[in-house]
């Protein structure tokens, strides 16, 4: 039968500091006693002003519980800002090194906290660096996609429409119901609010001009792009991010394949094809909602609505919105791919990148829409 010696801890004060001499069994079965000894040692450390040395020579039995209590003593020394050192045969044991870290503890120097102006400038610099890095990565992805398209065109046998059609079905056909519903409701709201305001001037018929120009030039493509960014952009980020977590992206690289060409190319092409088509559907749905509200709320018949719409809009109004769609699709796809490739090995990282993908895509889409509006005004289009 093995005899277990009770744990002991003796505190000695020497010239160089304080020595804690540990003896007996520092194991789980005497954890209550270990806790009492550790509390006493921590109390002595709080009053000490020199380095702490822990002598493990007297320990004859030792396990994880002992290592954790020694770690507690070390943390107390770290909090007090004084040095800590282990001596004795157990000082270099694997268990202690895993719990405490290798090497003696050296008190960390006090880090001076900068004032708010410096911190703001530092944050601004980091943000600018991240934006430049994202732009560089985006250009790299766009170049890889264009190069991949050229290579596929030159080698027709390697070009496959199957993944592109599959993604068009998911991103385009699958989004038709929500695009129809949202655009119909938004068109109806614009018509109702416009008619309500124009009624004071006896010009309710001009609500057709308002809805037609606003929907075809701005609202139709913008709302569609925002919904696609939230629906398909997040899905692209999640899919590529999941592949990155499972190291499938690295596997493609090892196989000699370009991950951008394999993963991003079909999705980007599908978005560029699907978004203009969804924009056309959204325009018709919004105009249908506006025509219904104009008929019920303002008494404007369908024939009068269509006749006035023909006079109010022309081909430039139709194409001004459709021209934006491919550019917005490329922006959504590239941002989604960038954030997907940023995913690390945790679910938290995946969720964060998906959130950033949607927010960035919506923000950039709105900014690009404003830039197009300025450009159209400058060229009188």
Tab-separated table of C-alpha atoms in Angstrom, residues 129-273:
chain	number	residue	atom	x	y	z
A	129	UNK	CA	-4.350	49.202	-45.245
A	130	UNK	CA	-7.196	46.660	-45.166
A	131	UNK	CA	-9.068	48.500	-47.946
A	132	UNK	CA	-5.959	48.553	-50.150
A	133	UNK	CA	-5.358	44.872	-49.426
A	134	UNK	CA	-8.968	44.000	-50.355
A	135	UNK	CA	-8.700	46.034	-53.576
A	136	UNK	CA	-5.481	44.241	-54.504
A	137	UNK	CA	-7.034	40.844	-53.781
A	138	UNK	CA	-10.144	41.797	-55.752
A	139	UNK	CA	-8.062	42.774	-58.782
A	140	UNK	CA	-6.147	39.516	-58.464
A	141	UNK	CA	-9.392	37.515	-58.398
A	142	UNK	CA	-10.804	39.456	-61.349
A	143	UNK	CA	-7.592	38.895	-63.331
A	144	UNK	CA	-7.605	35.190	-62.497
A	145	UNK	CA	-11.228	34.914	-63.625
A	146	UNK	CA	-10.535	36.694	-66.926
A	147	UNK	CA	-7.414	34.583	-67.511
A	148	UNK	CA	-9.324	31.437	-66.624
A	149	UNK	CA	-12.076	32.386	-69.087
A	150	UNK	CA	-9.495	32.941	-71.828
A	151	UNK	CA	-7.828	29.594	-71.113
A	152	UNK	CA	-11.168	27.799	-71.104
A	153	UNK	CA	-12.081	29.439	-74.405
A	154	UNK	CA	-8.837	28.312	-75.985
A	155	UNK	CA	-9.374	24.780	-74.660
A	156	UNK	CA	-13.018	24.134	-75.425
A	157	UNK	CA	-12.802	20.575	-74.151
A	158	UNK	CA	-12.172	21.819	-70.605
A	159	UNK	CA	-15.031	24.296	-70.650
A	160	UNK	CA	-18.167	23.068	-68.896
A	161	UNK	CA	-21.503	24.854	-68.762
A	162	UNK	CA	-22.865	22.523	-66.087
A	163	UNK	CA	-21.616	24.422	-62.988
A	164	UNK	CA	-22.568	27.785	-64.506
A	165	UNK	CA	-26.118	26.613	-65.274
A	166	UNK	CA	-26.393	25.080	-61.790
A	167	UNK	CA	-25.395	28.371	-60.171
A	168	UNK	CA	-27.749	30.356	-62.433
A	169	UNK	CA	-30.545	28.084	-61.250
A	170	UNK	CA	-29.650	28.649	-57.592
A	171	UNK	CA	-28.841	32.373	-57.758
A	172	UNK	CA	-31.283	33.414	-60.473
A	173	UNK	CA	-34.290	31.114	-60.679
A	174	UNK	CA	-34.298	30.542	-56.927
A	175	UNK	CA	-34.370	34.304	-56.265
A	176	UNK	CA	-37.320	35.064	-58.586
A	177	UNK	CA	-40.101	34.734	-55.943
A	178	UNK	CA	-38.483	37.047	-53.393
A	179	UNK	CA	-37.474	39.564	-56.086
A	180	UNK	CA	-41.022	39.588	-57.479
A	181	UNK	CA	-42.600	40.065	-54.066
A	182	UNK	CA	-40.230	42.770	-52.810
A	183	UNK	CA	-40.256	44.734	-56.067
A	184	UNK	CA	-44.051	44.581	-56.298
A	185	UNK	CA	-44.408	45.935	-52.760
A	186	UNK	CA	-41.783	48.665	-53.245
A	187	UNK	CA	-43.383	49.795	-56.521
A	188	UNK	CA	-46.775	49.944	-54.807
A	189	UNK	CA	-45.372	51.990	-51.906
A	190	UNK	CA	-43.652	54.479	-54.225
A	191	UNK	CA	-46.866	54.920	-56.228
A	192	UNK	CA	-48.994	55.425	-53.116
A	193	UNK	CA	-46.663	57.955	-51.521
A	194	UNK	CA	-46.140	59.798	-54.808
A	195	UNK	CA	-49.869	60.018	-55.500
A	196	UNK	CA	-50.505	61.199	-51.940
A	197	UNK	CA	-48.072	64.114	-52.335
A	198	UNK	CA	-49.028	65.015	-55.908
A	199	UNK	CA	-52.713	65.075	-55.031
A	200	UNK	CA	-52.246	68.472	-53.366
A	201	UNK	CA	-51.216	69.904	-56.758
A	202	UNK	CA	-53.828	68.086	-58.829
A	203	UNK	CA	-51.094	66.197	-60.659
A	204	UNK	CA	-51.703	62.592	-59.667
A	205	UNK	CA	-51.194	61.417	-63.240
A	206	UNK	CA	-47.503	62.332	-62.935
A	207	UNK	CA	-47.078	59.529	-60.438
A	208	UNK	CA	-46.602	57.324	-63.511
A	209	UNK	CA	-43.590	59.416	-64.556
A	210	UNK	CA	-42.210	59.239	-61.042
A	211	UNK	CA	-42.548	55.486	-60.726
A	212	UNK	CA	-41.396	54.714	-64.261
A	213	UNK	CA	-38.196	56.760	-64.154
A	214	UNK	CA	-37.319	55.885	-60.552
A	215	UNK	CA	-37.870	52.147	-60.956
A	216	UNK	CA	-36.210	51.720	-64.347
A	217	UNK	CA	-33.185	53.927	-63.661
A	218	UNK	CA	-32.488	53.325	-59.957
A	219	UNK	CA	-34.747	51.313	-57.680
A	220	UNK	CA	-35.183	48.158	-59.762
A	221	UNK	CA	-31.511	47.296	-60.180
A	222	UNK	CA	-30.519	48.607	-56.736
A	223	UNK	CA	-33.083	46.603	-54.769
A	224	UNK	CA	-32.314	43.500	-56.851
A	225	UNK	CA	-28.576	43.860	-56.245
A	226	UNK	CA	-29.111	44.307	-52.503
A	227	UNK	CA	-31.276	41.192	-52.305
A	228	UNK	CA	-28.794	39.182	-54.374
A	229	UNK	CA	-25.954	40.386	-52.123
A	230	UNK	CA	-27.830	39.207	-49.050
A	231	UNK	CA	-29.015	35.954	-50.574
A	232	UNK	CA	-26.363	34.774	-53.034
A	233	UNK	CA	-23.326	36.769	-51.843
A	234	UNK	CA	-23.597	35.299	-48.355
A	235	UNK	CA	-24.008	31.820	-49.844
A	236	UNK	CA	-20.841	32.205	-51.936
A	237	UNK	CA	-18.859	33.339	-48.894
A	238	UNK	CA	-20.212	30.481	-46.783
A	239	UNK	CA	-19.475	27.863	-49.458
A	240	UNK	CA	-15.915	29.013	-50.175
A	241	UNK	CA	-15.295	29.581	-46.455
A	242	UNK	CA	-16.434	26.068	-45.610
A	243	UNK	CA	-14.116	24.683	-48.271
A	244	UNK	CA	-11.299	26.758	-46.819
A	245	UNK	CA	-12.003	25.378	-43.329
A	246	UNK	CA	-11.970	21.793	-44.620
A	247	UNK	CA	-8.749	22.524	-46.558
A	248	UNK	CA	-10.433	21.760	-49.881
A	249	UNK	CA	-9.030	25.002	-51.324
A	250	UNK	CA	-5.513	23.868	-50.390
A	251	UNK	CA	-6.241	20.485	-51.949
A	252	UNK	CA	-7.115	22.176	-55.252
A	253	UNK	CA	-3.811	24.048	-55.155
A	254	UNK	CA	-1.898	20.822	-54.465
A	255	UNK	CA	-3.664	19.208	-57.442
A	256	UNK	CA	-2.315	22.006	-59.659
A	257	UNK	CA	-5.678	23.775	-60.076
A	258	UNK	CA	-6.346	27.456	-59.549
A	259	UNK	CA	-9.006	27.743	-56.781
A	260	UNK	CA	-10.242	31.050	-58.211
A	261	UNK	CA	-10.785	29.494	-61.641
A	262	UNK	CA	-12.540	26.457	-60.200
A	263	UNK	CA	-14.618	28.061	-57.427
A	264	UNK	CA	-15.099	31.731	-58.325
A	265	UNK	CA	-15.324	31.658	-62.132
A	266	UNK	CA	-18.650	29.758	-62.485
A	267	UNK	CA	-20.265	31.700	-59.644
A	268	UNK	CA	-19.182	35.059	-61.034
A	269	UNK	CA	-20.388	34.228	-64.548
A	270	UNK	CA	-23.709	33.018	-63.126
A	271	UNK	CA	-24.155	36.279	-61.207
A	272	UNK	CA	-23.324	38.406	-64.256
A	273	UNK	CA	-25.989	36.532	-66.250
